[in-house]
């Protein structure tokens, strides 16, 4: 009788151990499945996010003493952070609306400003949404050189005017919307930043955007000088 009881106990033990291992395996499979589902959700979410685009500005720098120079600056637009603001600049570049528009204000060590597509002197501008549009958000900070930000006349007065920083400008945070950064050609931006200016920060020699567009595989890094 005791032998039979021992055999039964042994069988129950093996069965219980089998059940336990099976439950552990099932739990592991559930965890792996959940991880895969979470990973797939992340992938799908990334697909829904707007992709950043890169545009370029061809800029001619007039010089009284030497030949004019033409340079190309590439800029990444932050569609993933400020899609409405990025879209405005992107469409203006794609449609070449900045052709003939000067950098009308240059402050050494601070920024270069341009983009007045209506009056060409810093008093005008027009967005793709009408004359002006509201500040989208101030998530990105003016914490380095080479940042593209909206110039404005106060809150919610964004149009086509923009500036590129020549240094960190924390005093502009919360007042101007950062929406891009220079990816190639920052040396040209720095050079423009050293242009001689008058008492109102207007360059004494013209610095003009002559063409703009989207970067594609066939677009070269620089125009000929």
Short mmCIF file of C-alpha atoms in Angstrom, two decimals:
data_model
loop_
_atom_site.label_atom_id
_atom_site.label_comp_id
_atom_site.label_asym_id
_atom_site.label_seq_id
_atom_site.Cartn_x
_atom_site.Cartn_y
_atom_site.Cartn_z
CA UNK A 1 0.00 0.00 0.00
CA UNK A 2 2.81 2.34 0.95
CA UNK A 3 4.58 1.46 -2.28
CA UNK A 4 1.46 2.33 -4.27
CA UNK A 5 1.14 5.62 -2.42
CA UNK A 6 4.75 6.39 -3.20
CA UNK A 7 4.24 5.68 -6.89
CA UNK A 8 1.14 7.88 -6.97
CA UNK A 9 2.99 10.69 -5.20
CA UNK A 10 5.85 10.40 -7.65
CA UNK A 11 3.48 10.57 -10.62
CA UNK A 12 1.68 13.57 -9.16
CA UNK A 13 5.03 15.24 -8.61
CA UNK A 14 6.14 14.68 -12.18
CA UNK A 15 2.75 15.87 -13.46
CA UNK A 16 2.89 18.96 -11.29
CA UNK A 17 6.39 19.74 -12.47
CA UNK A 18 5.28 19.29 -16.08
CA UNK A 19 2.32 21.64 -15.52
CA UNK A 20 4.60 24.19 -13.87
CA UNK A 21 7.12 24.14 -16.74
CA UNK A 22 4.30 24.42 -19.25
CA UNK A 23 2.87 27.46 -17.46
CA UNK A 24 6.30 29.10 -17.34
CA UNK A 25 6.77 28.50 -21.07
CA UNK A 26 3.31 29.87 -21.80
CA UNK A 27 4.04 32.96 -19.72
CA UNK A 28 7.32 33.53 -21.54
CA UNK A 29 5.57 33.24 -24.88
CA UNK A 30 2.99 35.80 -23.74
CA UNK A 31 5.75 38.19 -22.69
CA UNK A 32 7.57 37.78 -26.01
CA UNK A 33 4.33 38.31 -27.91
CA UNK A 34 3.65 41.50 -25.93
CA UNK A 35 7.17 42.77 -26.63
CA UNK A 36 6.70 42.12 -30.35
CA UNK A 37 3.32 43.89 -30.31
CA UNK A 38 4.84 46.87 -28.51
CA UNK A 39 7.69 46.95 -31.03
CA UNK A 40 5.23 46.84 -33.93
CA UNK A 41 3.25 49.69 -32.33
CA UNK A 42 6.42 51.78 -32.14
CA UNK A 43 7.20 51.07 -35.80
CA UNK A 44 3.68 52.04 -36.84
CA UNK A 45 3.84 55.19 -34.74
CA UNK A 46 7.13 56.16 -36.37
CA UNK A 47 5.56 55.65 -39.79
CA UNK A 48 2.83 58.14 -38.88
CA UNK A 49 5.34 60.81 -37.81
CA UNK A 50 6.16 63.41 -40.45
CA UNK A 51 9.62 62.91 -41.91
CA UNK A 52 12.05 65.80 -41.77
CA UNK A 53 13.02 67.26 -45.13
CA UNK A 54 16.15 69.04 -46.30
CA UNK A 55 16.05 72.14 -48.48
CA UNK A 56 18.80 74.39 -49.78
CA UNK A 57 19.36 78.08 -50.38
CA UNK A 58 21.67 79.34 -53.11
CA UNK A 59 23.07 82.65 -51.92
CA UNK A 60 25.13 85.21 -53.83
CA UNK A 61 27.46 87.37 -51.75
CA UNK A 62 28.31 90.63 -53.50
CA UNK A 63 31.78 92.01 -52.93
CA UNK A 64 33.08 95.45 -53.90
CA UNK A 65 36.70 94.34 -53.99
CA UNK A 66 36.51 90.85 -55.53
CA UNK A 67 34.20 88.74 -57.65
CA UNK A 68 30.76 87.85 -56.36
CA UNK A 69 30.54 84.45 -54.68
CA UNK A 70 27.69 81.96 -54.86
CA UNK A 71 27.32 79.42 -52.07
CA UNK A 72 24.82 76.73 -51.14
CA UNK A 73 23.45 76.11 -47.64
CA UNK A 74 21.46 72.98 -46.73
CA UNK A 75 18.85 73.11 -43.99
CA UNK A 76 16.96 70.31 -42.26
CA UNK A 77 13.35 71.23 -41.47
CA UNK A 78 11.85 69.79 -38.29
CA UNK A 79 8.54 68.42 -39.56
CA UNK A 80 8.52 66.03 -36.59
CA UNK A 81 8.47 68.88 -34.05
CA UNK A 82 6.81 71.86 -35.79
CA UNK A 83 5.13 70.54 -38.96
CA UNK A 84 3.10 73.67 -39.74
CA UNK A 85 6.09 76.01 -39.46
CA UNK A 86 8.36 73.62 -41.35
CA UNK A 87 5.75 73.24 -44.10
CA UNK A 88 5.60 77.01 -44.57
CA UNK A 89 9.34 77.31 -45.23
CA UNK A 90 9.43 74.11 -47.28
CA UNK A 91 6.70 75.28 -49.68
CA UNK A 92 8.24 78.73 -50.03
CA UNK A 93 11.57 77.10 -50.92
CA UNK A 94 10.01 74.58 -53.31
CA UNK A 95 8.17 77.36 -55.13
CA UNK A 96 11.35 79.49 -55.18
CA UNK A 97 9.57 82.36 -53.45
CA UNK A 98 12.82 83.48 -51.84
CA UNK A 99 14.54 84.19 -55.18
CA UNK A 100 15.88 87.75 -55.16
CA UNK A 101 15.20 88.19 -51.44
CA UNK A 102 18.08 89.67 -49.42
CA UNK A 103 19.44 89.00 -45.98
CA UNK A 104 18.49 92.49 -44.85
CA UNK A 105 19.79 92.31 -41.28
CA UNK A 106 23.13 90.91 -40.13
CA UNK A 107 24.51 91.07 -36.60
CA UNK A 108 27.96 89.57 -36.15
CA UNK A 109 28.03 86.78 -33.58
CA UNK A 110 24.24 86.80 -33.30
CA UNK A 111 22.27 86.01 -36.46
CA UNK A 112 21.55 86.70 -40.14
CA UNK A 113 17.95 87.56 -41.06
CA UNK A 114 16.06 87.47 -44.37
CA UNK A 115 12.93 86.18 -46.03
CA UNK A 116 10.86 89.32 -46.67
CA UNK A 117 9.25 88.16 -49.92
CA UNK A 118 6.96 91.19 -50.29
CA UNK A 119 8.94 94.32 -49.43
CA UNK A 120 12.50 92.94 -49.43
CA UNK A 121 13.55 95.21 -46.56
CA UNK A 122 12.30 93.51 -43.39
CA UNK A 123 8.98 95.34 -43.18
CA UNK A 124 6.91 92.70 -44.99
CA UNK A 125 6.50 88.99 -45.56
CA UNK A 126 3.78 86.49 -46.34
CA UNK A 127 3.21 82.88 -45.32
CA UNK A 128 1.58 80.06 -47.30
CA UNK A 129 -1.35 80.27 -44.87
CA UNK A 130 -2.10 83.91 -45.61
CA UNK A 131 -0.22 86.95 -44.36
CA UNK A 132 0.68 85.61 -40.89
CA UNK A 133 0.18 82.51 -38.72
CA UNK A 134 0.42 81.70 -35.01
CA UNK A 135 3.42 80.44 -33.07
CA UNK A 136 3.24 76.64 -33.25
CA UNK A 137 5.22 75.81 -30.11
CA UNK A 138 8.47 76.69 -28.35
CA UNK A 139 9.72 73.17 -27.64
CA UNK A 140 13.06 73.71 -29.37
CA UNK A 141 15.56 76.14 -27.91
CA UNK A 142 18.08 78.55 -29.41
CA UNK A 143 20.97 76.65 -27.85
CA UNK A 144 23.57 76.62 -30.63
CA UNK A 145 24.65 78.20 -33.89
CA UNK A 146 23.06 77.17 -37.18
CA UNK A 147 19.45 77.06 -35.99
CA UNK A 148 16.67 78.26 -38.28
CA UNK A 149 14.00 80.25 -36.47
CA UNK A 150 11.02 82.43 -37.34
CA UNK A 151 11.47 86.19 -37.28
CA UNK A 152 8.37 88.05 -36.11
CA UNK A 153 6.94 91.37 -34.93
CA UNK A 154 5.57 89.87 -31.73
CA UNK A 155 3.45 86.88 -30.66
CA UNK A 156 1.68 85.02 -33.49
CA UNK A 157 3.01 87.15 -36.36
CA UNK A 158 4.97 84.57 -38.36
CA UNK A 159 5.19 85.06 -42.12
CA UNK A 160 8.10 84.26 -44.44
CA UNK A 161 10.90 85.99 -42.54
CA UNK A 162 13.47 83.86 -40.76
CA UNK A 163 16.90 84.04 -39.22
CA UNK A 164 19.84 81.68 -38.72
CA UNK A 165 21.71 81.87 -35.43
CA UNK A 166 25.46 82.46 -35.23
CA UNK A 167 25.60 81.46 -31.55
CA UNK A 168 23.34 80.27 -28.74
CA UNK A 169 20.58 82.83 -28.12
CA UNK A 170 18.63 81.75 -25.00
CA UNK A 171 16.96 85.16 -24.69
CA UNK A 172 14.95 84.28 -27.82
CA UNK A 173 13.46 81.12 -26.29
CA UNK A 174 9.70 81.35 -25.92
CA UNK A 175 9.54 84.24 -28.37
CA UNK A 176 10.64 82.73 -31.69
CA UNK A 177 9.87 79.27 -33.11
CA UNK A 178 12.91 77.15 -33.97
CA UNK A 179 12.05 74.92 -36.93
CA UNK A 180 15.28 73.80 -38.60
CA UNK A 181 19.07 73.63 -38.57
CA UNK A 182 21.90 74.04 -41.04
CA UNK A 183 23.31 70.63 -41.97
CA UNK A 184 25.88 71.72 -44.58
CA UNK A 185 27.39 75.08 -45.42
CA UNK A 186 27.56 76.61 -41.95
CA UNK A 187 30.94 78.07 -42.91
CA UNK A 188 29.09 80.20 -45.49
CA UNK A 189 26.58 81.37 -42.89
CA UNK A 190 29.44 82.38 -40.57
CA UNK A 191 31.09 84.23 -43.44
CA UNK A 192 27.87 86.11 -44.20
CA UNK A 193 27.74 86.97 -40.51
CA UNK A 194 30.99 88.95 -40.88
CA UNK A 195 29.62 91.16 -43.68
CA UNK A 196 30.10 94.91 -43.08
CA UNK A 197 26.87 96.66 -42.09
CA UNK A 198 25.55 100.16 -41.45
CA UNK A 199 24.26 101.54 -38.14
CA UNK A 200 20.92 99.72 -38.63
CA UNK A 201 22.59 96.31 -39.20
CA UNK A 202 21.86 96.40 -42.92
CA UNK A 203 24.68 94.89 -45.01
CA UNK A 204 26.65 97.37 -47.10
CA UNK A 205 26.98 94.82 -49.90
CA UNK A 206 24.07 92.70 -51.10
CA UNK A 207 23.61 89.17 -49.82
CA UNK A 208 20.80 87.66 -51.89
CA UNK A 209 19.02 84.34 -52.12
CA UNK A 210 18.95 83.53 -55.83
CA UNK A 211 17.42 80.05 -55.79
CA UNK A 212 16.00 77.47 -53.40
CA UNK A 213 14.69 73.93 -53.54
CA UNK A 214 14.53 70.51 -51.91
CA UNK A 215 17.62 68.34 -51.57
CA UNK A 216 17.46 65.30 -53.83
CA UNK A 217 20.16 62.74 -54.83
CA UNK A 218 21.10 64.80 -57.89
CA UNK A 219 21.58 68.05 -55.95
CA UNK A 220 25.26 68.76 -55.34
CA UNK A 221 26.69 70.12 -52.12
CA UNK A 222 27.89 73.43 -53.54
CA UNK A 223 27.35 75.67 -56.48
CA UNK A 224 30.35 76.93 -58.40
CA UNK A 225 32.06 79.98 -56.98
#
